Amino acid sequence: MLRVAIDGPGGTGKSSIAKAIASLFGLEYIDTGAMYRSMGLKALRKGVSPDDEEAVKKMLEDTTLDFRDNHMYLDGEDVGGLIRTNEISMAASNISKLPCVRAKADELSKHLAATRDVVMEGRDITTVVIPDAEVKIFMTAAPEIRAERRYRQLLEAGKPADYDQILEEIQKRDYQDSHRELNPLRQAEDAEFLDTSEMDIDQVIKAVSDIITAKTGVRPAEV
Ligand code: DC
């Protein structure tokens, strides 16, 4: 069994890295943030406040989540194209403090990790979802660097971008995600620490790949 668990704050490039690692090692890529984003999207659509725990609980009673072949399904609808906005980032972070929301994402994540070889990324994968993963990594980068990367991505995509606003949102989400009561973002004691501030994507892929090989003896298909 090979389970690679990666945690870290938003905007560190965890998903790009995890996707590349999945293809190099023949693992299934699981994006747990997409699960929280989907629940945030549904709450926004239904006008349910993350502060109204009873209403969220009721909403989740008839909510189905599934993550298959790199696609996130909310009640059978592929919502991949709808959940990558700033509004949904904050909605996901806000709703993720609720126990019923975390239980819903945990149930699916744990089931997926128990039935296949995965590379799974999020905030509590190394500490709660797969604490006994064969490989555990805590990936981070300075907030200013993450904001700069996001700013460039938006400009390159021809979208409007305001660096100061992006930085402020990153810092707010970092604070919320690492200060909530239940399963906050924190580095597991036995996780490898990787600061990607001064690294480009290929260097990070190589570093993660080397950690996997050192821990498990498994080599990538191509480097
Ligand atoms: O990784 P992401 O940016 O897509 O995650 C969106 C939000 O979901 C994040 O701000 C906090 C929450 N989240 C979480 O609480 N636990 C996870 N394992 C993944 C995401």
CSV table of N, CA, C and O in Angstrom, one decimal, residues 101-203:
chain,number,residue,atom,x,y,z
A,101,VAL,N,-19.5,19.0,9.0
A,101,VAL,CA,-18.9,19.2,7.7
A,101,VAL,C,-17.6,18.4,7.6
A,101,VAL,O,-17.3,17.7,6.6
A,102,ARG,N,-16.8,18.4,8.7
A,102,ARG,CA,-15.5,17.7,8.7
A,102,ARG,C,-15.8,16.2,8.7
A,102,ARG,O,-15.1,15.4,8.0
A,103,ALA,N,-16.9,15.8,9.4
A,103,ALA,CA,-17.2,14.3,9.4
A,103,ALA,C,-17.6,13.9,8.0
A,103,ALA,O,-17.2,12.8,7.6
A,104,LYS,N,-18.3,14.7,7.2
A,104,LYS,CA,-18.7,14.3,5.9
A,104,LYS,C,-17.5,14.2,5.0
A,104,LYS,O,-17.4,13.2,4.2
A,105,ALA,N,-16.6,15.1,5.0
A,105,ALA,CA,-15.4,15.0,4.2
A,105,ALA,C,-14.5,13.9,4.6
A,105,ALA,O,-13.9,13.2,3.8
A,106,ASP,N,-14.4,13.7,6.0
A,106,ASP,CA,-13.5,12.6,6.5
A,106,ASP,C,-14.0,11.3,6.1
A,106,ASP,O,-13.2,10.4,5.7
A,107,GLU,N,-15.3,11.1,6.1
A,107,GLU,CA,-15.9,9.8,5.7
A,107,GLU,C,-15.5,9.4,4.3
A,107,GLU,O,-15.0,8.3,4.1
A,108,LEU,N,-15.7,10.3,3.4
A,108,LEU,CA,-15.3,10.1,2.0
A,108,LEU,C,-13.8,9.9,1.8
A,108,LEU,O,-13.3,8.9,1.2
A,109,SER,N,-13.0,10.8,2.5
A,109,SER,CA,-11.5,10.7,2.3
A,109,SER,C,-11.0,9.4,2.9
A,109,SER,O,-10.1,8.8,2.2
A,110,LYS,N,-11.5,9.0,4.1
A,110,LYS,CA,-11.0,7.8,4.7
A,110,LYS,C,-11.3,6.6,3.8
A,110,LYS,O,-10.5,5.7,3.7
A,111,HIS,N,-12.6,6.6,3.3
A,111,HIS,CA,-13.0,5.5,2.4
A,111,HIS,C,-12.1,5.4,1.2
A,111,HIS,O,-11.6,4.3,0.9
A,112,LEU,N,-11.8,6.5,0.6
A,112,LEU,CA,-10.9,6.5,-0.6
A,112,LEU,C,-9.5,6.0,-0.3
A,112,LEU,O,-9.0,5.2,-1.0
A,113,ALA,N,-9.0,6.5,0.9
A,113,ALA,CA,-7.6,6.1,1.2
A,113,ALA,C,-7.5,4.6,1.6
A,113,ALA,O,-6.4,4.0,1.6
A,114,ALA,N,-8.6,4.0,2.0
A,114,ALA,CA,-8.6,2.6,2.5
A,114,ALA,C,-8.8,1.7,1.3
A,114,ALA,O,-8.5,0.5,1.4
A,115,THR,N,-9.2,2.2,0.2
A,115,THR,CA,-9.5,1.3,-0.9
A,115,THR,C,-8.6,1.4,-2.2
A,115,THR,O,-8.8,0.7,-3.1
A,116,ARG,N,-7.6,2.3,-2.1
A,116,ARG,CA,-6.7,2.4,-3.2
A,116,ARG,C,-5.4,3.2,-2.8
A,116,ARG,O,-5.4,3.8,-1.7
A,117,ASP,N,-4.4,3.1,-3.6
A,117,ASP,CA,-3.2,3.9,-3.4
A,117,ASP,C,-3.4,5.3,-3.8
A,117,ASP,O,-3.9,5.6,-4.9
A,118,VAL,N,-3.1,6.2,-2.9
A,118,VAL,CA,-3.5,7.6,-3.1
A,118,VAL,C,-2.4,8.6,-2.8
A,118,VAL,O,-1.5,8.3,-2.0
A,119,VAL,N,-2.5,9.8,-3.5
A,119,VAL,CA,-1.8,11.0,-3.0
A,119,VAL,C,-2.9,11.9,-2.7
A,119,VAL,O,-3.7,12.3,-3.5
A,120,MET,N,-3.0,12.2,-1.4
A,120,MET,CA,-4.2,13.0,-0.9
A,120,MET,C,-3.7,14.3,-0.3
A,120,MET,O,-2.7,14.3,0.5
A,121,GLU,N,-4.3,15.4,-0.6
A,121,GLU,CA,-3.8,16.7,0.0
A,121,GLU,C,-5.0,17.5,0.6
A,121,GLU,O,-6.1,17.4,0.2
A,122,GLY,N,-4.6,18.3,1.7
A,122,GLY,CA,-5.6,19.1,2.4
A,122,GLY,C,-4.9,19.8,3.6
A,122,GLY,O,-3.8,20.3,3.4
A,123,ARG,N,-5.7,19.8,4.7
A,123,ARG,CA,-5.2,20.5,5.9
A,123,ARG,C,-4.9,19.5,7.1
A,123,ARG,O,-4.2,19.7,8.0
A,124,ASP,N,-5.7,18.3,7.1
A,124,ASP,CA,-5.6,17.4,8.2
A,124,ASP,C,-5.4,16.0,7.7
A,124,ASP,O,-5.8,15.1,8.4
A,125,ILE,N,-4.8,15.8,6.6
A,125,ILE,CA,-4.6,14.5,6.0
A,125,ILE,C,-3.5,13.7,6.8
A,125,ILE,O,-3.7,12.6,7.2
A,126,THR,N,-2.4,14.4,7.2
A,126,THR,CA,-1.3,13.7,7.9
A,126,THR,C,-1.7,13.5,9.4
A,126,THR,O,-1.1,12.7,10.0
A,127,THR,N,-2.6,14.4,9.9
A,127,THR,CA,-2.9,14.3,11.3
A,127,THR,C,-4.1,13.5,11.7
A,127,THR,O,-4.2,13.0,12.7
A,128,VAL,N,-5.1,13.5,10.8
A,128,VAL,CA,-6.4,13.0,11.1
A,128,VAL,C,-6.9,11.9,10.1
A,128,VAL,O,-7.4,10.8,10.5
A,129,VAL,N,-6.8,12.2,8.8
A,129,VAL,CA,-7.4,11.3,7.8
A,129,VAL,C,-6.6,10.1,7.6
A,129,VAL,O,-7.1,8.9,7.6
A,130,ILE,N,-5.2,10.2,7.4
A,130,ILE,CA,-4.4,9.1,7.2
A,130,ILE,C,-3.1,9.3,8.1
A,130,ILE,O,-2.0,9.4,7.6
A,131,PRO,N,-3.3,9.3,9.4
A,131,PRO,CA,-2.1,9.5,10.3
A,131,PRO,C,-1.0,8.4,10.1
A,131,PRO,O,0.1,8.7,10.4
A,132,ASP,N,-1.4,7.2,9.6
A,132,ASP,CA,-0.4,6.2,9.4
A,132,ASP,C,0.0,6.1,7.9
A,132,ASP,O,0.4,5.0,7.5
A,133,ALA,N,-0.1,7.2,7.2
A,133,ALA,CA,0.3,7.1,5.8
A,133,ALA,C,1.8,6.8,5.7
A,133,ALA,O,2.6,7.1,6.5
A,134,GLU,N,2.2,6.1,4.6
A,134,GLU,CA,3.5,5.7,4.4
A,134,GLU,C,4.4,6.9,4.2
A,134,GLU,O,5.6,6.9,4.6
A,135,VAL,N,3.9,8.0,3.6
A,135,VAL,CA,4.7,9.2,3.4
A,135,VAL,C,3.8,10.4,3.8
A,135,VAL,O,2.7,10.5,3.4
A,136,LYS,N,4.4,11.2,4.7
A,136,LYS,CA,3.7,12.4,5.2
A,136,LYS,C,4.5,13.7,4.9
A,136,LYS,O,5.7,13.7,5.3
A,137,ILE,N,3.9,14.7,4.3
A,137,ILE,CA,4.7,15.9,4.0
A,137,ILE,C,3.9,17.1,4.4
A,137,ILE,O,2.6,17.2,4.2
A,138,PHE,N,4.5,18.1,5.0
A,138,PHE,CA,3.9,19.4,5.3
A,138,PHE,C,4.6,20.4,4.4
A,138,PHE,O,5.8,20.6,4.5
A,139,MET,N,3.8,20.9,3.5
A,139,MET,CA,4.3,21.8,2.5
A,139,MET,C,3.9,23.3,2.7
A,139,MET,O,2.7,23.5,3.0
A,140,THR,N,4.9,24.2,2.7
A,140,THR,CA,4.5,25.6,3.0
A,140,THR,C,5.3,26.5,2.1
A,140,THR,O,6.2,26.1,1.4
A,141,ALA,N,4.9,27.8,2.1
A,141,ALA,CA,5.7,28.8,1.4
A,141,ALA,C,5.3,30.1,2.1
A,141,ALA,O,4.2,30.2,2.6
A,142,ALA,N,6.1,31.1,2.0
A,142,ALA,CA,5.8,32.4,2.6
A,142,ALA,C,4.5,33.0,2.0
A,142,ALA,O,4.3,32.8,0.8
A,143,PRO,N,3.7,33.6,2.8
A,143,PRO,CA,2.4,34.2,2.2
A,143,PRO,C,2.6,35.1,1.1
A,143,PRO,O,1.9,35.1,0.1
A,144,GLU,N,3.7,36.0,1.1
A,144,GLU,CA,4.0,36.9,0.1
A,144,GLU,C,4.3,36.2,-1.2
A,144,GLU,O,4.0,36.6,-2.3
A,145,ILE,N,5.0,35.1,-1.1
A,145,ILE,CA,5.4,34.3,-2.3
A,145,ILE,C,4.1,33.6,-2.9
A,145,ILE,O,3.9,33.6,-4.1
A,146,ARG,N,3.2,33.1,-2.0
A,146,ARG,CA,2.0,32.5,-2.5
A,146,ARG,C,1.1,33.5,-3.2
A,146,ARG,O,0.5,33.3,-4.2
A,147,ALA,N,1.1,34.7,-2.6
A,147,ALA,CA,0.2,35.8,-3.2
A,147,ALA,C,0.8,36.2,-4.6
A,147,ALA,O,0.1,36.4,-5.5
A,148,GLU,N,2.1,36.3,-4.7
A,148,GLU,CA,2.8,36.7,-5.9
A,148,GLU,C,2.5,35.6,-7.0
A,148,GLU,O,2.2,36.0,-8.1
A,149,ARG,N,2.6,34.3,-6.6
A,149,ARG,CA,2.3,33.3,-7.6
A,149,ARG,C,0.9,33.3,-8.1
A,149,ARG,O,0.6,33.2,-9.3
A,150,ARG,N,-0.1,33.5,-7.2
A,150,ARG,CA,-1.5,33.6,-7.5
A,150,ARG,C,-1.8,34.8,-8.4
A,150,ARG,O,-2.5,34.8,-9.4
A,151,TYR,N,-1.1,36.0,-8.1
A,151,TYR,CA,-1.2,37.2,-8.8
A,151,TYR,C,-0.8,37.0,-10.3
A,151,TYR,O,-1.5,37.4,-11.2
A,152,ARG,N,0.3,36.3,-10.4
A,152,ARG,CA,0.8,36.1,-11.8
A,152,ARG,C,-0.1,35.2,-12.6
A,152,ARG,O,-0.3,35.4,-13.8
A,153,GLN,N,-0.6,34.1,-11.9
A,153,GLN,CA,-1.5,33.1,-12.5
A,153,GLN,C,-2.7,33.9,-13.1
A,153,GLN,O,-3.1,33.6,-14.2
A,154,LEU,N,-3.3,34.8,-12.3
A,154,LEU,CA,-4.5,35.5,-12.7
A,154,LEU,C,-4.2,36.4,-13.9
A,154,LEU,O,-4.9,36.4,-14.9
A,155,LEU,N,-3.0,37.1,-13.8
A,155,LEU,CA,-2.6,38.0,-14.9
A,155,LEU,C,-2.4,37.2,-16.2
A,155,LEU,O,-2.9,37.6,-17.3
A,156,GLU,N,-1.7,36.1,-16.1
A,156,GLU,CA,-1.5,35.2,-17.3
A,156,GLU,C,-2.8,34.7,-17.9
A,156,GLU,O,-2.9,34.5,-19.1
A,157,ALA,N,-3.8,34.5,-17.0
A,157,ALA,CA,-5.1,34.0,-17.5
A,157,ALA,C,-6.0,35.2,-18.0
A,157,ALA,O,-7.1,35.0,-18.4
A,158,GLY,N,-5.4,36.4,-18.0
A,158,GLY,CA,-6.1,37.6,-18.5
A,158,GLY,C,-7.2,38.0,-17.5
A,158,GLY,O,-8.2,38.7,-17.9
A,159,LYS,N,-7.1,37.7,-16.2
A,159,LYS,CA,-8.1,38.1,-15.2
A,159,LYS,C,-7.6,39.2,-14.4
A,159,LYS,O,-6.4,39.4,-14.2
A,160,PRO,N,-8.5,40.0,-13.8
A,160,PRO,CA,-8.1,41.1,-13.0
A,160,PRO,C,-7.5,40.6,-11.7
A,160,PRO,O,-7.9,39.6,-11.2
A,161,ALA,N,-6.4,41.3,-11.2
A,161,ALA,CA,-5.8,40.8,-10.0
A,161,ALA,C,-5.2,42.0,-9.2
A,161,ALA,O,-4.7,43.0,-9.7
A,162,ASP,N,-5.4,41.9,-7.9
A,162,ASP,CA,-4.9,43.0,-7.0
A,162,ASP,C,-4.1,42.3,-5.9
A,162,ASP,O,-4.6,41.5,-5.1
A,163,TYR,N,-2.8,42.5,-6.0
A,163,TYR,CA,-1.8,41.8,-5.1
A,163,TYR,C,-2.1,41.9,-3.7
A,163,TYR,O,-2.2,41.0,-2.9
A,164,ASP,N,-2.4,43.2,-3.2
A,164,ASP,CA,-2.7,43.4,-1.8
A,164,ASP,C,-3.9,42.7,-1.3
A,164,ASP,O,-3.9,42.1,-0.2
A,165,GLN,N,-4.9,42.7,-2.1
A,165,GLN,CA,-6.2,42.0,-1.8
A,165,GLN,C,-5.9,40.4,-1.7
A,165,GLN,O,-6.4,39.8,-0.8
A,166,ILE,N,-5.1,39.9,-2.6
A,166,ILE,CA,-4.8,38.5,-2.6
A,166,ILE,C,-4.1,38.1,-1.4
A,166,ILE,O,-4.4,37.1,-0.7
A,167,LEU,N,-3.1,38.9,-1.0
A,167,LEU,CA,-2.3,38.7,0.2
A,167,LEU,C,-3.1,38.7,1.4
A,167,LEU,O,-3.0,37.8,2.3
A,168,GLU,N,-4.0,39.7,1.5
A,168,GLU,CA,-4.9,39.8,2.7
A,168,GLU,C,-5.8,38.5,2.8
A,168,GLU,O,-6.0,38.0,3.9
A,169,GLU,N,-6.3,38.0,1.7
A,169,GLU,CA,-7.2,36.9,1.7
A,169,GLU,C,-6.4,35.6,2.1
A,169,GLU,O,-6.9,34.8,2.9
A,170,ILE,N,-5.2,35.5,1.6
A,170,ILE,CA,-4.4,34.4,2.0
A,170,ILE,C,-4.1,34.3,3.5
A,170,ILE,O,-4.2,33.3,4.1
A,171,GLN,N,-3.8,35.5,4.0
A,171,GLN,CA,-3.5,35.6,5.4
A,171,GLN,C,-4.7,35.3,6.3
A,171,GLN,O,-4.6,34.6,7.3
A,172,LYS,N,-5.9,35.8,5.8
A,172,LYS,CA,-7.1,35.5,6.6
A,172,LYS,C,-7.4,34.0,6.6
A,172,LYS,O,-7.7,33.5,7.6
A,173,ARG,N,-7.3,33.4,5.4
A,173,ARG,CA,-7.6,32.0,5.4
A,173,ARG,C,-6.6,31.1,6.2
A,173,ARG,O,-6.9,30.2,6.8
A,174,ASP,N,-5.3,31.5,6.1
A,174,ASP,CA,-4.2,30.8,6.9
A,174,ASP,C,-4.6,30.9,8.3
A,174,ASP,O,-4.6,29.9,9.1
A,175,TYR,N,-5.0,32.1,8.8
A,175,TYR,CA,-5.4,32.2,10.2
A,175,TYR,C,-6.5,31.3,10.6
A,175,TYR,O,-6.5,30.6,11.6
A,176,GLN,N,-7.6,31.4,9.8
A,176,GLN,CA,-8.8,30.6,10.1
A,176,GLN,C,-8.5,29.1,10.1
A,176,GLN,O,-8.9,28.4,11.0
A,177,ASP,N,-7.8,28.7,9.1
A,177,ASP,CA,-7.5,27.2,8.9
A,177,ASP,C,-6.6,26.7,10.0
A,177,ASP,O,-6.7,25.5,10.4
A,178,SER,N,-5.8,27.6,10.6
A,178,SER,CA,-4.9,27.0,11.6
A,178,SER,C,-5.3,27.4,13.0
A,178,SER,O,-4.7,26.9,14.0
A,179,HIS,N,-6.4,28.1,13.2
A,179,HIS,CA,-6.8,28.5,14.5
A,179,HIS,C,-8.2,27.9,14.9
A,179,HIS,O,-8.7,28.1,16.0
A,180,ARG,N,-8.8,27.2,13.9
A,180,ARG,CA,-10.1,26.6,14.3
A,180,ARG,C,-9.9,25.5,15.4
A,180,ARG,O,-8.8,25.0,15.5
A,181,GLU,N,-11.0,25.3,16.1
A,181,GLU,CA,-10.9,24.4,17.3
A,181,GLU,C,-10.7,22.9,16.8
A,181,GLU,O,-9.9,22.2,17.3
A,182,LEU,N,-11.5,22.5,15.8
A,182,LEU,CA,-11.5,21.1,15.4
A,182,LEU,C,-10.5,20.8,14.2
A,182,LEU,O,-10.6,21.4,13.1
A,183,ASN,N,-9.5,19.9,14.5
A,183,ASN,CA,-8.6,19.5,13.4
A,183,ASN,C,-8.0,20.7,12.6
A,183,ASN,O,-8.0,20.7,11.4
A,184,PRO,N,-7.4,21.6,13.3
A,184,PRO,CA,-6.7,22.8,12.6
A,184,PRO,C,-5.5,22.3,11.8
A,184,PRO,O,-5.0,21.2,12.0
A,185,LEU,N,-5.1,23.2,10.8
A,185,LEU,CA,-3.9,22.9,10.1
A,185,LEU,C,-2.7,22.9,11.0
A,185,LEU,O,-2.5,24.0,11.7
A,186,ARG,N,-2.0,21.9,11.1
A,186,ARG,CA,-0.7,21.9,11.9
A,186,ARG,C,0.2,20.8,11.3
A,186,ARG,O,-0.3,19.9,10.7
A,187,GLN,N,1.5,21.0,11.6
A,187,GLN,CA,2.4,20.0,11.1
A,187,GLN,C,2.5,18.8,12.0
A,187,GLN,O,2.7,18.9,13.2
A,188,ALA,N,2.2,17.6,11.4
A,188,ALA,CA,2.4,16.3,12.2
A,188,ALA,C,3.8,16.2,12.6
A,188,ALA,O,4.7,16.6,11.8
A,189,GLU,N,4.1,15.7,13.8
A,189,GLU,CA,5.5,15.6,14.3
A,189,GLU,C,6.4,14.8,13.3
A,189,GLU,O,7.5,15.1,13.1
A,190,ASP,N,5.8,13.7,12.7
A,190,ASP,CA,6.6,12.9,11.9
A,190,ASP,C,6.5,13.2,10.4
A,190,ASP,O,6.9,12.4,9.5
A,191,ALA,N,6.0,14.4,10.0
A,191,ALA,CA,5.8,14.8,8.6
A,191,ALA,C,7.1,15.5,8.2
A,191,ALA,O,7.8,16.2,9.0
A,192,GLU,N,7.5,15.3,6.9
A,192,GLU,CA,8.7,16.0,6.3
A,192,GLU,C,8.2,17.4,6.1
A,192,GLU,O,7.2,17.6,5.5
A,193,PHE,N,9.1,18.4,6.4
A,193,PHE,CA,8.8,19.8,6.2
A,193,PHE,C,9.4,20.2,4.9
A,193,PHE,O,10.6,20.0,4.7
A,194,LEU,N,8.6,20.9,4.1
A,194,LEU,CA,9.1,21.3,2.8
A,194,LEU,C,8.7,22.8,2.5
A,194,LEU,O,7.5,23.0,2.4
A,195,ASP,N,9.6,23.7,2.6
A,195,ASP,CA,9.3,25.1,2.3
A,195,ASP,C,9.6,25.3,0.8
A,195,ASP,O,10.8,25.3,0.4
A,196,THR,N,8.6,25.6,0.1
A,196,THR,CA,8.8,25.8,-1.4
A,196,THR,C,9.0,27.2,-1.9
A,196,THR,O,9.0,27.5,-3.0
A,197,SER,N,9.2,28.1,-0.9
A,197,SER,CA,9.3,29.6,-1.2
A,197,SER,C,10.4,29.8,-2.3
A,197,SER,O,10.1,30.6,-3.2
A,198,GLU,N,11.5,29.1,-2.2
A,198,GLU,CA,12.6,29.4,-3.1
A,198,GLU,C,12.7,28.3,-4.2
A,198,GLU,O,13.8,28.2,-4.9
A,199,MET,N,11.7,27.5,-4.4
A,199,MET,CA,11.8,26.4,-5.3
A,199,MET,C,10.8,26.6,-6.5
A,199,MET,O,9.7,27.1,-6.3
A,200,ASP,N,11.2,26.1,-7.7
A,200,ASP,CA,10.2,26.1,-8.8
A,200,ASP,C,9.5,24.7,-8.8
A,200,ASP,O,9.9,23.8,-8.0
A,201,ILE,N,8.4,24.6,-9.6
A,201,ILE,CA,7.6,23.4,-9.5
A,201,ILE,C,8.3,22.1,-9.7
A,201,ILE,O,8.1,21.1,-9.0
A,202,ASP,N,9.3,22.1,-10.7
A,202,ASP,CA,10.0,20.9,-11.0
A,202,ASP,C,10.9,20.5,-9.8
A,202,ASP,O,11.1,19.3,-9.5
A,203,GLN,N,11.4,21.5,-9.1
A,203,GLN,CA,12.3,21.2,-7.9
A,203,GLN,C,11.4,20.6,-6.8
A,203,GLN,O,11.9,19.7,-6.1
